[in-house]
mmCIF file of C-alpha atoms and ligand atoms in Angstrom:
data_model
loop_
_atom_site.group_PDB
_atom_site.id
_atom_site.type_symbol
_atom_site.label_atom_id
_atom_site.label_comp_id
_atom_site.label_asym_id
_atom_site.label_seq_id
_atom_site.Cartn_x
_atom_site.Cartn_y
_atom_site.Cartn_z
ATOM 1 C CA UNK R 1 0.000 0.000 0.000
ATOM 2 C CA UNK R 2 1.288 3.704 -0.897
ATOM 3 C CA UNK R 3 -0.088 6.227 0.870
ATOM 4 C CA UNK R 4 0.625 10.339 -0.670
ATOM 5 C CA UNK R 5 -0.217 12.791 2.322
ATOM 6 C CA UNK R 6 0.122 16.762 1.380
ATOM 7 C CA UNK R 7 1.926 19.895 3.136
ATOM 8 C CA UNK R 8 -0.055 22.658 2.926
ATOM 9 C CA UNK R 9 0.132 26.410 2.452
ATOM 10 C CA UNK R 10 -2.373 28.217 4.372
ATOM 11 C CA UNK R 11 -3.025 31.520 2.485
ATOM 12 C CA UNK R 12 -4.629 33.458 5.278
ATOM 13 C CA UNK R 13 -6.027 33.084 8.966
ATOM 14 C CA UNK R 14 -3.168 32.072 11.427
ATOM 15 C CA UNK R 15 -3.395 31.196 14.844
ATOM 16 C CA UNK R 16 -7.133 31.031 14.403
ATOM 17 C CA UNK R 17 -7.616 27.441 14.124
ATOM 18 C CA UNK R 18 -7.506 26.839 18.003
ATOM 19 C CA UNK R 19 -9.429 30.269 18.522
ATOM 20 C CA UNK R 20 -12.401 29.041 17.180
ATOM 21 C CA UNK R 21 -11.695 31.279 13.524
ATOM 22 C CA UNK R 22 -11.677 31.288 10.028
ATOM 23 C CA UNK R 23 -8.465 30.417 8.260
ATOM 24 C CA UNK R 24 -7.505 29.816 4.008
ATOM 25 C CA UNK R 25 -5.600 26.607 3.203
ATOM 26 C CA UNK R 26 -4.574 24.515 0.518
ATOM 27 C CA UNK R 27 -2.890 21.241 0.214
ATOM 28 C CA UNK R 28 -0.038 21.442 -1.989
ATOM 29 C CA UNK R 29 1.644 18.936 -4.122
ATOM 30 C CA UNK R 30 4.520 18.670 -2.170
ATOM 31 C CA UNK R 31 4.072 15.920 1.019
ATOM 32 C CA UNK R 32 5.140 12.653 2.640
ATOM 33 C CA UNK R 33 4.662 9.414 1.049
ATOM 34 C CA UNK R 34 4.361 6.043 2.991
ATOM 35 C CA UNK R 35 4.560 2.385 1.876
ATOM 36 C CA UNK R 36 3.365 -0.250 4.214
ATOM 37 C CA UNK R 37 3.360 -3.876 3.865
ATOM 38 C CA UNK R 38 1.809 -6.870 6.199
ATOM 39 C CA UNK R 39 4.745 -8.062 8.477
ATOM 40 C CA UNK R 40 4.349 -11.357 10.229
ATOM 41 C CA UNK R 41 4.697 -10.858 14.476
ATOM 42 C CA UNK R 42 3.166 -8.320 16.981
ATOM 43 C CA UNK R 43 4.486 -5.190 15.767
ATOM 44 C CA UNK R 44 6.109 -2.459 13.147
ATOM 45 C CA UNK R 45 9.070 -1.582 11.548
ATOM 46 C CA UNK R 46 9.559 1.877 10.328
ATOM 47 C CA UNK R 47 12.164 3.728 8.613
ATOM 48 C CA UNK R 48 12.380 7.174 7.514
ATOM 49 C CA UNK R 49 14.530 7.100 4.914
ATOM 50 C CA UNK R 50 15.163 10.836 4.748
ATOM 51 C CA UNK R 51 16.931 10.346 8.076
ATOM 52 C CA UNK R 52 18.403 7.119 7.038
ATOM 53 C CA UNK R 53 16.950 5.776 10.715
ATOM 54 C CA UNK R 54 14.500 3.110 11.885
ATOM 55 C CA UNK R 55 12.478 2.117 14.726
ATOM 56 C CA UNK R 56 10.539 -0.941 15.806
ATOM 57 C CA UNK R 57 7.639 -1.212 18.580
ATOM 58 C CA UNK R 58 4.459 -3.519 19.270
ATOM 59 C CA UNK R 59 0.893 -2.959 18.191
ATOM 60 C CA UNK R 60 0.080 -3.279 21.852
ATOM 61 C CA UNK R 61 2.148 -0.844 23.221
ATOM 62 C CA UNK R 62 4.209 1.434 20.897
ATOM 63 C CA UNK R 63 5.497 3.568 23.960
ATOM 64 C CA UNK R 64 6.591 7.216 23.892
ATOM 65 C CA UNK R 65 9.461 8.603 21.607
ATOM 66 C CA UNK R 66 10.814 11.851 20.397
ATOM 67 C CA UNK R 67 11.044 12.973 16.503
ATOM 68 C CA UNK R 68 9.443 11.481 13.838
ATOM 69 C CA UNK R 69 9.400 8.167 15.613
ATOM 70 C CA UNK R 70 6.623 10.289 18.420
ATOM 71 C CA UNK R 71 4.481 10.473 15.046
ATOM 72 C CA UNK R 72 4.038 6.772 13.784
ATOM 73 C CA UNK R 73 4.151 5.620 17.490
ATOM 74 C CA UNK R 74 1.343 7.855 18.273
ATOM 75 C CA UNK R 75 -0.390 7.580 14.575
ATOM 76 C CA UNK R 76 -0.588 3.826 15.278
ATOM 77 C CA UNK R 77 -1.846 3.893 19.070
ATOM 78 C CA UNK R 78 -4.534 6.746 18.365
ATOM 79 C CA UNK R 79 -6.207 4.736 15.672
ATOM 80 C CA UNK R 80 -5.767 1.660 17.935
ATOM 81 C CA UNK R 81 -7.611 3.222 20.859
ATOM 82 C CA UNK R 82 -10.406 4.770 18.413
ATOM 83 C CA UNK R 83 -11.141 1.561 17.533
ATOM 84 C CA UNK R 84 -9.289 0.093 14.188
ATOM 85 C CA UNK R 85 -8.011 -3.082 14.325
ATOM 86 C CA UNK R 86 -4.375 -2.438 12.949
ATOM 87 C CA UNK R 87 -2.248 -5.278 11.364
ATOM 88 C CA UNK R 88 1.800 -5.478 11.834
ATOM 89 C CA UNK R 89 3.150 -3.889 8.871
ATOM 90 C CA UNK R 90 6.302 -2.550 7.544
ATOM 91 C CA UNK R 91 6.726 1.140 6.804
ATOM 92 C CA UNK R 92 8.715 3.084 4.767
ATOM 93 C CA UNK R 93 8.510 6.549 4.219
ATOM 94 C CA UNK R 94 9.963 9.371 2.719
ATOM 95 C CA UNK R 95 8.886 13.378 1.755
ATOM 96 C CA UNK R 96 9.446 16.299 -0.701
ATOM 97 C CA UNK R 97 7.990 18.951 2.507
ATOM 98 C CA UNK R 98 11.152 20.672 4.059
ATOM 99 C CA UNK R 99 10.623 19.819 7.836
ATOM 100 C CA UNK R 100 10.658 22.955 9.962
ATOM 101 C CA UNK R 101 9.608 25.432 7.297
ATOM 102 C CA UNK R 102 5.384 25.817 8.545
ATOM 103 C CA UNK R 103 4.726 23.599 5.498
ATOM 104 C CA UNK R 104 3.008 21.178 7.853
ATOM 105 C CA UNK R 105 5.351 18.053 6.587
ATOM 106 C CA UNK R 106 3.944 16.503 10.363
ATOM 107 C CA UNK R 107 0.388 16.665 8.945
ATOM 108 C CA UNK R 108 1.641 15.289 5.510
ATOM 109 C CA UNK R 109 3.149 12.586 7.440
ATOM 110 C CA UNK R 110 0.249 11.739 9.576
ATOM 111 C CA UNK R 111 -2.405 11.683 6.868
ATOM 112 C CA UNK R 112 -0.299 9.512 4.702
ATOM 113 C CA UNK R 113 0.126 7.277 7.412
ATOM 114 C CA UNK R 114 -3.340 7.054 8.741
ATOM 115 C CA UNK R 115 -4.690 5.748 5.029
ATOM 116 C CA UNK R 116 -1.237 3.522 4.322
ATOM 117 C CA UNK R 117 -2.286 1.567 7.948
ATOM 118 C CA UNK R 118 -5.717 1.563 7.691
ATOM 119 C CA UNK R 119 -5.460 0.166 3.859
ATOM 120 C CA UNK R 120 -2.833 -2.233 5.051
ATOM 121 C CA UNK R 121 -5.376 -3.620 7.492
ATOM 122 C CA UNK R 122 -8.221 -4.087 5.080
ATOM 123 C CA UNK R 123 -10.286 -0.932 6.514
ATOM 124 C CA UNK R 124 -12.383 1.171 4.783
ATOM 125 C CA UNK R 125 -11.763 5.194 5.317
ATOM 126 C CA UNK R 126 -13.281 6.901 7.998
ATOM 127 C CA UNK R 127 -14.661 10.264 7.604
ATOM 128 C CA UNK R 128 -12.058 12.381 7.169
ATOM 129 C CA UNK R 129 -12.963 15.095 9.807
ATOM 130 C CA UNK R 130 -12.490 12.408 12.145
ATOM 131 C CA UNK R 131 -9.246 11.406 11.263
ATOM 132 C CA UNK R 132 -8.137 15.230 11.164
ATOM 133 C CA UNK R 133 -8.881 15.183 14.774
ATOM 134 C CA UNK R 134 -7.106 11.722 15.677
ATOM 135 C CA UNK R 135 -3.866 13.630 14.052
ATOM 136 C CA UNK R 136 -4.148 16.221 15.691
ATOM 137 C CA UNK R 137 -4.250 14.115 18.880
ATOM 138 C CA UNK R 138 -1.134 12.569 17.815
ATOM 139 C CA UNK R 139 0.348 15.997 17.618
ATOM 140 C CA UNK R 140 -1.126 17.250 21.065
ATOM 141 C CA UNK R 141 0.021 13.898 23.309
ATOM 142 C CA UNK R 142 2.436 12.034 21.419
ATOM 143 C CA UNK R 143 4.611 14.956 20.158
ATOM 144 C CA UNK R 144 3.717 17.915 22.467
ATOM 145 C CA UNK R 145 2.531 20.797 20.106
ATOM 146 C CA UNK R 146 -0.676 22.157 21.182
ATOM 147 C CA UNK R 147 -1.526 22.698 17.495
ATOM 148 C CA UNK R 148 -5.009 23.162 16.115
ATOM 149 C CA UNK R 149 -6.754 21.585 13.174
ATOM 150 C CA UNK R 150 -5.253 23.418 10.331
ATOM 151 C CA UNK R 151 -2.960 21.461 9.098
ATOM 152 C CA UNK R 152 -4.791 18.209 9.185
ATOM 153 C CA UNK R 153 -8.239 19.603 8.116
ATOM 154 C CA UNK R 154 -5.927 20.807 4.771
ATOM 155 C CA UNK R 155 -4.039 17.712 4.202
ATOM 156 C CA UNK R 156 -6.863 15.867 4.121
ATOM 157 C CA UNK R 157 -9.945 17.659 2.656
ATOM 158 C CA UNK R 158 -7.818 19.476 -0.122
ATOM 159 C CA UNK R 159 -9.052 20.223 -3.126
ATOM 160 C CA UNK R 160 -7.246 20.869 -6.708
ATOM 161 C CA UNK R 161 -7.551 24.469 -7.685
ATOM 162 C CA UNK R 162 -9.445 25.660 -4.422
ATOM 163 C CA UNK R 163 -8.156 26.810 -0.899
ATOM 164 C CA UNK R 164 -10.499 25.518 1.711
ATOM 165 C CA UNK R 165 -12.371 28.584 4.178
ATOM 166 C CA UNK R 166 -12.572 26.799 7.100
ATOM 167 C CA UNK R 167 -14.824 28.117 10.336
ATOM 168 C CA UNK R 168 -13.302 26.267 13.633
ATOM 169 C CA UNK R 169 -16.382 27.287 15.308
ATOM 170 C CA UNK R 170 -17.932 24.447 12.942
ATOM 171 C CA UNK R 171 -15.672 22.938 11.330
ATOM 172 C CA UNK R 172 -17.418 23.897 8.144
ATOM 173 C CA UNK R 173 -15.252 23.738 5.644
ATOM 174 C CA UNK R 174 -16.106 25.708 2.104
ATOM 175 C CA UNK R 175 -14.191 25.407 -1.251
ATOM 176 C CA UNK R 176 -13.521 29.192 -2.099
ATOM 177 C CA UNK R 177 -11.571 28.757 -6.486
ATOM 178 C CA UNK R 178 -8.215 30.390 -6.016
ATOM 179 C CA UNK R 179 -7.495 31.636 -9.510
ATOM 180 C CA UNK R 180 -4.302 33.430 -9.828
ATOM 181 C CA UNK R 181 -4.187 33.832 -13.280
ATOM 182 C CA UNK R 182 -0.820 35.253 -14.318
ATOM 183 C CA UNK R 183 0.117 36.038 -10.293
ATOM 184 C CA UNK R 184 2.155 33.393 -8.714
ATOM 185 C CA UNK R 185 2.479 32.493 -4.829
ATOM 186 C CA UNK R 186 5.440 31.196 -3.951
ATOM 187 C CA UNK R 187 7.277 30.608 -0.469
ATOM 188 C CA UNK R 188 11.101 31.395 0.369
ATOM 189 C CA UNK R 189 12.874 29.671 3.552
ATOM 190 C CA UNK R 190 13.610 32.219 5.906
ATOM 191 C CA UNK R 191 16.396 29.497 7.071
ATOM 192 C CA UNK R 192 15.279 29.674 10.791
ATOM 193 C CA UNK R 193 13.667 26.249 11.368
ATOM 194 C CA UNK R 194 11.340 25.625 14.381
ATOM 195 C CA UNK R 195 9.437 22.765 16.423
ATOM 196 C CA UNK R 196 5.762 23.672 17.339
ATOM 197 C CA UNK R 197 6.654 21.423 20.495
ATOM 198 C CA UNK R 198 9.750 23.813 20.968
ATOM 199 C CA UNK R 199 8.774 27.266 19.701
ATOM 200 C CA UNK R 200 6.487 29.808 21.546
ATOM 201 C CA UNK R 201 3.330 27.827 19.370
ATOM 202 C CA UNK R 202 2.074 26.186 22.922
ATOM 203 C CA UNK R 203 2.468 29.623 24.637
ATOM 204 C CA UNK R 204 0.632 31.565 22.397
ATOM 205 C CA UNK R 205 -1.643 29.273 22.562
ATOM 206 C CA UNK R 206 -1.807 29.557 26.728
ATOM 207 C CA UNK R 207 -1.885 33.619 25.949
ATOM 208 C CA UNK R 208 -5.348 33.166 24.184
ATOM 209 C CA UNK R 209 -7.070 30.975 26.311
ATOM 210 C CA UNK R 210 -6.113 33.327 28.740
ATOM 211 C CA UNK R 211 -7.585 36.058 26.848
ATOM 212 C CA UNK R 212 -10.405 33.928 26.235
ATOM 213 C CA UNK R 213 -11.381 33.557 29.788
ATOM 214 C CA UNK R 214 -10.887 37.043 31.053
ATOM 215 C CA UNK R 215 -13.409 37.525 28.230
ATOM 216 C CA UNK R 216 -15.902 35.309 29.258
ATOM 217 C CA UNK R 217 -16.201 33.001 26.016
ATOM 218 C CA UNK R 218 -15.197 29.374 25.288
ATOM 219 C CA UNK R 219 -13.421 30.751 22.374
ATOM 220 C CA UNK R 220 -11.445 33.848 21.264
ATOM 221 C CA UNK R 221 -13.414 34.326 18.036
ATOM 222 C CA UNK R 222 -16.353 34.749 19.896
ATOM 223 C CA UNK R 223 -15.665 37.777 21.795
ATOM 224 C CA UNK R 224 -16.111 41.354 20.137
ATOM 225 C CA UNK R 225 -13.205 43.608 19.317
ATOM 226 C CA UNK R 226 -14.448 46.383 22.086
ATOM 227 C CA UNK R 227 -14.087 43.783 24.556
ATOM 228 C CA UNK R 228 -11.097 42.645 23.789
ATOM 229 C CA UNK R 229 -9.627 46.247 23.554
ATOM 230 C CA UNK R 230 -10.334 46.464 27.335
ATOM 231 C CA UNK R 231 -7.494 43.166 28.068
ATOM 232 C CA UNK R 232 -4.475 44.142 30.012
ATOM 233 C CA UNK R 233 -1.719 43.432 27.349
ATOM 234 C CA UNK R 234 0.084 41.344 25.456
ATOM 235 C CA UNK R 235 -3.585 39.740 25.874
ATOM 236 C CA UNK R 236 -4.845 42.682 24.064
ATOM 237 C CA UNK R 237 -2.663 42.361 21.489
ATOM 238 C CA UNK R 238 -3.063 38.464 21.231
ATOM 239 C CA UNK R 239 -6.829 38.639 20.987
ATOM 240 C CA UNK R 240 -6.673 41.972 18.236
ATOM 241 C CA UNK R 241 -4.719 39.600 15.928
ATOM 242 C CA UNK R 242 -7.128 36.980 16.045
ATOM 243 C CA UNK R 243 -10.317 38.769 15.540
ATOM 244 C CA UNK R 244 -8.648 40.875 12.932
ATOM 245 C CA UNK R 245 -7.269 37.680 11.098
ATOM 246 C CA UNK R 246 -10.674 36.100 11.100
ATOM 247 C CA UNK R 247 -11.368 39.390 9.372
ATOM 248 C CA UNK R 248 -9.000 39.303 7.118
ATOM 249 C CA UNK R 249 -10.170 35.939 5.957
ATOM 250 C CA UNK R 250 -13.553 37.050 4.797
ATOM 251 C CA UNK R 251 -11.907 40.089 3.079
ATOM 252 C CA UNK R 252 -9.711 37.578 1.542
ATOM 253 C CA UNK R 253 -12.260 34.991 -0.127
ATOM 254 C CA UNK R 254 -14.439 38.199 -1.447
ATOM 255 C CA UNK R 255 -11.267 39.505 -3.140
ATOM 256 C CA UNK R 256 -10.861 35.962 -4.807
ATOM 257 C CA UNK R 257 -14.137 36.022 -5.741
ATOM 258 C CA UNK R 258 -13.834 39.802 -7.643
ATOM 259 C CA UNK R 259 -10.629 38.498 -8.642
ATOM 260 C CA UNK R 260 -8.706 41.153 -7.016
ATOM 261 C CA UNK R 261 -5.299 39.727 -6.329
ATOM 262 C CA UNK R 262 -3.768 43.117 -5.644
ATOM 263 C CA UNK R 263 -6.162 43.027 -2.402
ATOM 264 C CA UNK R 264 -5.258 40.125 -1.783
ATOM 265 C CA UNK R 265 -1.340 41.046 -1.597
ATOM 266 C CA UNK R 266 -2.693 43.799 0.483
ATOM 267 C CA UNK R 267 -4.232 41.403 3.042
ATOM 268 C CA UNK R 268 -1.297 39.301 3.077
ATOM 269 C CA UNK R 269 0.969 42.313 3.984
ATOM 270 C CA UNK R 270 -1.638 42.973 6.995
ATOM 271 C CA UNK R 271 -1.725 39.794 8.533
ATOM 272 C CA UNK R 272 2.258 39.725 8.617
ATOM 273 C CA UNK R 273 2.249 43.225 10.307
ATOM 274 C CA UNK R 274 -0.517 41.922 12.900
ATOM 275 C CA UNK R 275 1.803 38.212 13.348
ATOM 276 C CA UNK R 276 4.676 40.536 13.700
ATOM 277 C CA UNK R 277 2.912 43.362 16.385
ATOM 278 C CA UNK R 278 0.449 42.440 17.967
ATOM 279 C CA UNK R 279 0.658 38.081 18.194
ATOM 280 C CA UNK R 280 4.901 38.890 18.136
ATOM 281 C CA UNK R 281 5.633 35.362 16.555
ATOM 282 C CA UNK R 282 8.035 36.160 14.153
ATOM 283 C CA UNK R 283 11.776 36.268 14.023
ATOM 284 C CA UNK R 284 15.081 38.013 12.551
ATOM 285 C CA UNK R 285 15.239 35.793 9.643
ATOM 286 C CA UNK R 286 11.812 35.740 8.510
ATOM 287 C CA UNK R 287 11.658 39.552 8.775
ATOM 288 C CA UNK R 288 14.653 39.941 6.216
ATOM 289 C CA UNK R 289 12.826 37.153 3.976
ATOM 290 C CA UNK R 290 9.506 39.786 3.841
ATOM 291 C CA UNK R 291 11.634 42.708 3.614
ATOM 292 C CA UNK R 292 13.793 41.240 0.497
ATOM 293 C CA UNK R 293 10.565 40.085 -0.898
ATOM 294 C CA UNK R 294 8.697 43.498 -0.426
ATOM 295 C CA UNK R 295 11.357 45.180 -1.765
ATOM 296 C CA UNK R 296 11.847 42.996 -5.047
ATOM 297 C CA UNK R 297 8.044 43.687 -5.919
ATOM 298 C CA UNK R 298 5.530 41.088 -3.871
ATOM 299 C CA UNK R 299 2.231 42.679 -4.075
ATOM 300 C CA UNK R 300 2.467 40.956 -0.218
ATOM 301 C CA UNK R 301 4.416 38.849 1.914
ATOM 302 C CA UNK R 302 4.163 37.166 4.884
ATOM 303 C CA UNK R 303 5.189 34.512 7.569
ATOM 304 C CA UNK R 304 3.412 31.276 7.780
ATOM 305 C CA UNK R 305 2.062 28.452 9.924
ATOM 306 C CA UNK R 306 2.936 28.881 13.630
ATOM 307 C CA UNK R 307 5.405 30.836 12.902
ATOM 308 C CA UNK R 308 9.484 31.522 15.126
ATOM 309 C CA UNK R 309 11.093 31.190 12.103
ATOM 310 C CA UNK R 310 9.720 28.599 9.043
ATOM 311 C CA UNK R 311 9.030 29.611 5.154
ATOM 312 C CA UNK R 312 7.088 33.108 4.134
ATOM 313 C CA UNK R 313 4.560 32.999 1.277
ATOM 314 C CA UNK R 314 4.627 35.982 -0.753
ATOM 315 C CA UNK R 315 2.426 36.985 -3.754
ATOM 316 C CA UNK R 316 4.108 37.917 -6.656
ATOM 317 C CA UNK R 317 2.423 40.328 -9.784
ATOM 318 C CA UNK R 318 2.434 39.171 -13.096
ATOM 319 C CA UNK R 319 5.891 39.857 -14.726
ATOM 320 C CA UNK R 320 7.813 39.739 -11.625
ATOM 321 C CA UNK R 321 10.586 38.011 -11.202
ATOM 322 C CA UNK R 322 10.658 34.705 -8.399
ATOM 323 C CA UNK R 323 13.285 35.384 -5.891
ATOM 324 C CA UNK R 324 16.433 32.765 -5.547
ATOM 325 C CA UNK R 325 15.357 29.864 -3.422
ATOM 326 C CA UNK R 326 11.492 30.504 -4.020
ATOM 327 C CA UNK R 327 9.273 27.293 -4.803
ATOM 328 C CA UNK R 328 5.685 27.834 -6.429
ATOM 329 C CA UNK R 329 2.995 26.459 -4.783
ATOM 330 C CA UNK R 330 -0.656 25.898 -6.273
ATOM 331 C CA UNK R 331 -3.439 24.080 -4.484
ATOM 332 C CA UNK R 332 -3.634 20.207 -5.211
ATOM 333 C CA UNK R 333 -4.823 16.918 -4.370
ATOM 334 C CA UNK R 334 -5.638 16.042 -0.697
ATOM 335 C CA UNK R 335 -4.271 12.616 0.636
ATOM 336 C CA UNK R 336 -4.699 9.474 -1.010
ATOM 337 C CA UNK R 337 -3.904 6.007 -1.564
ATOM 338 C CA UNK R 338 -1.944 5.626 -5.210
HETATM 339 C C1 LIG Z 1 0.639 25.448 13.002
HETATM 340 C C2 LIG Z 1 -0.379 24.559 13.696
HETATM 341 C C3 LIG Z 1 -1.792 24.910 13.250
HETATM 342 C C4 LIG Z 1 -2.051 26.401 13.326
HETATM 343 C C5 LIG Z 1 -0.905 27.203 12.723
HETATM 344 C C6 LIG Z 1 -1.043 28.682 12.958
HETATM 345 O O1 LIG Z 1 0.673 25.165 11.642
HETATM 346 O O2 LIG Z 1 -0.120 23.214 13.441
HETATM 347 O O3 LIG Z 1 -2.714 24.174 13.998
HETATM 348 O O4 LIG Z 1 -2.307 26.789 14.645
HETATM 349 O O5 LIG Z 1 0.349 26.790 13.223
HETATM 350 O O6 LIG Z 1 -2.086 29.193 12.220
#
């Protein structure tokens, strides 16, 4: 069985997905692919042949481990306890995602995985919300990011030539066409690398529940801007970026649909500023990234994914040229079985 799981590129709406907001992604066609084959015995043997390393642990008790191996471990054990009746396999993978970059090559990895063991066992696909949220568990207590649904809701429900609007109020997700015609998005490396597990992802995270409860609401999304105005800060500041990214959202998918791409750059350009100010998760590097990208002509630019360091998207007009390093990305197929 070969399993192809997506990275994704979210286009707008960070650190809204665990706020109860709207956010813009699209799988991409860069990902994680995983073979698996029945293996007699009790258990699994993985290797990730980008790291040229292996593991090996039971079906019955894969037991905690750091890295990639915290992924498969927990990957196998959540869709033991939600039910699936896994069968020892072998399990080879590999990716084309740069790890570290806010690509989401964990999610890639996880999807992939979740079809290539379930297929390997002779199960039919669960819904695929579900599954998001079994990832993401696998994220939460096996690898110790606090991360939303984002990245798995992307991976997973992708769809060729669309970005999905997702509401994390809902979970209603809504196809929204992203034509770019002669525009091009691209994303450059800012060369600072991070962990969600290791960044200041679970503190921000901390920050806005916090926010959350001095406002009185289960979520941040659902509390006004007024309110929120009134927060002692940084908690100001941490709640004004979310409500003004869920903003920006909406402004983005209506400037799809008039096909106004210089808003668009526009609304990239203010979503960086409010990452930068008022959430403050951005670093050196990925400032000089946006600057040299600014300055070379993006129509707008900014950091992406949880963000302390990782890749910036950028917009670029028709007729400009792509920066050295830059990769063009274009919204493709979610994960599948090939
Ligand atoms: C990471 C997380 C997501 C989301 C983004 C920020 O990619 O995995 O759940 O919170 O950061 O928007």
């Amino acid at each position: 069985m070969i399993a192809r799981g997506p990275g994704r590129v979210n286009l707008i709406g960070e650190h809204t997905d665990y706020n109860g907001g709207l956010a813009l992604p699209f799988a991409i066609d860069r990902g994680v692919t995983v073979e698996a084959e029945p293996l007699n015995g009790d258990g699994f043997e993985v290797e990730a042949l980008d790291f040229s390393e292996a593991d090996a642990f039971s079906l019955a008790a894969p037991g905690p481990a750091e890295g990639w191996r915290a992924f498969v471990r927990g990957t196998v054990a959540e869709l033991t306890a939600a039910g699936f009746e896994l069968a020892p396999a072998r399990i080879r993978f590999w990716g084309d995602v740069p790890q570290g970059s806010g690509l989401s090559s964990s999610a890639a990895l996880e999807s992939a995985l979740c079809l290539a063991l379930l297929s390997v066992a002779g199960l039919p696909e669960p819904d695929r919300t579900e599954l998001a949220r079994l990832c993401s568990r696998v994220e939460n207590d096996w690898v110790g990011a606090q991360t939303g649904l984002l990245d798995q809701l992307a991976s997973l429900h992708g769809r060729e030539g669309h970005a999905l609007r997702i509401d994390f109020a809902t979970l209603a997700l809504e196809p929204v066409a992203l034509d770019l015609r002669d525009w091009a998005l691209v994303t450059v490396e800012s060369g600072a690398s991070h962990s969600h597990a290791g960044s200041g992802y679970n503190d921000r995270r901390a920050e806005c529940s916090a926010a959350a409860d001095a406002l009185g609401v289960e979520q941040l999304s659902a509390a006004s801007a007024e309110a929120a105005e009134r927060l002692e800060d940084p908690l100001r500041r941490r709640a004004r970026h979310v409500l003004s990214e869920n903003a920006r959202v909406d402004a983005t998918v209506a400037a799809l649909a008039k096909g106004d791409l210089a808003a668009v750059g526009r609304l990239l350009d203010a979503s960086h500023a409010s990452l930068r100010d008022d959430f403050e998760a951005s670093v050196e590097e990925v400032e000089a990234v946006v600057a040299r990208l600014k300055a070379g002509g993006a129509a707008g630019a900014r950091m992406m994914g949880g963000g302390f360091g990782g890749a910036v998207l950028a917009l670029l007009p028709p007729g400009s040229a792509a920066p050295a390093g830059a990769v063009g990305v274009a919204p493709g197929l979610p994960a599948r079985l090939l």
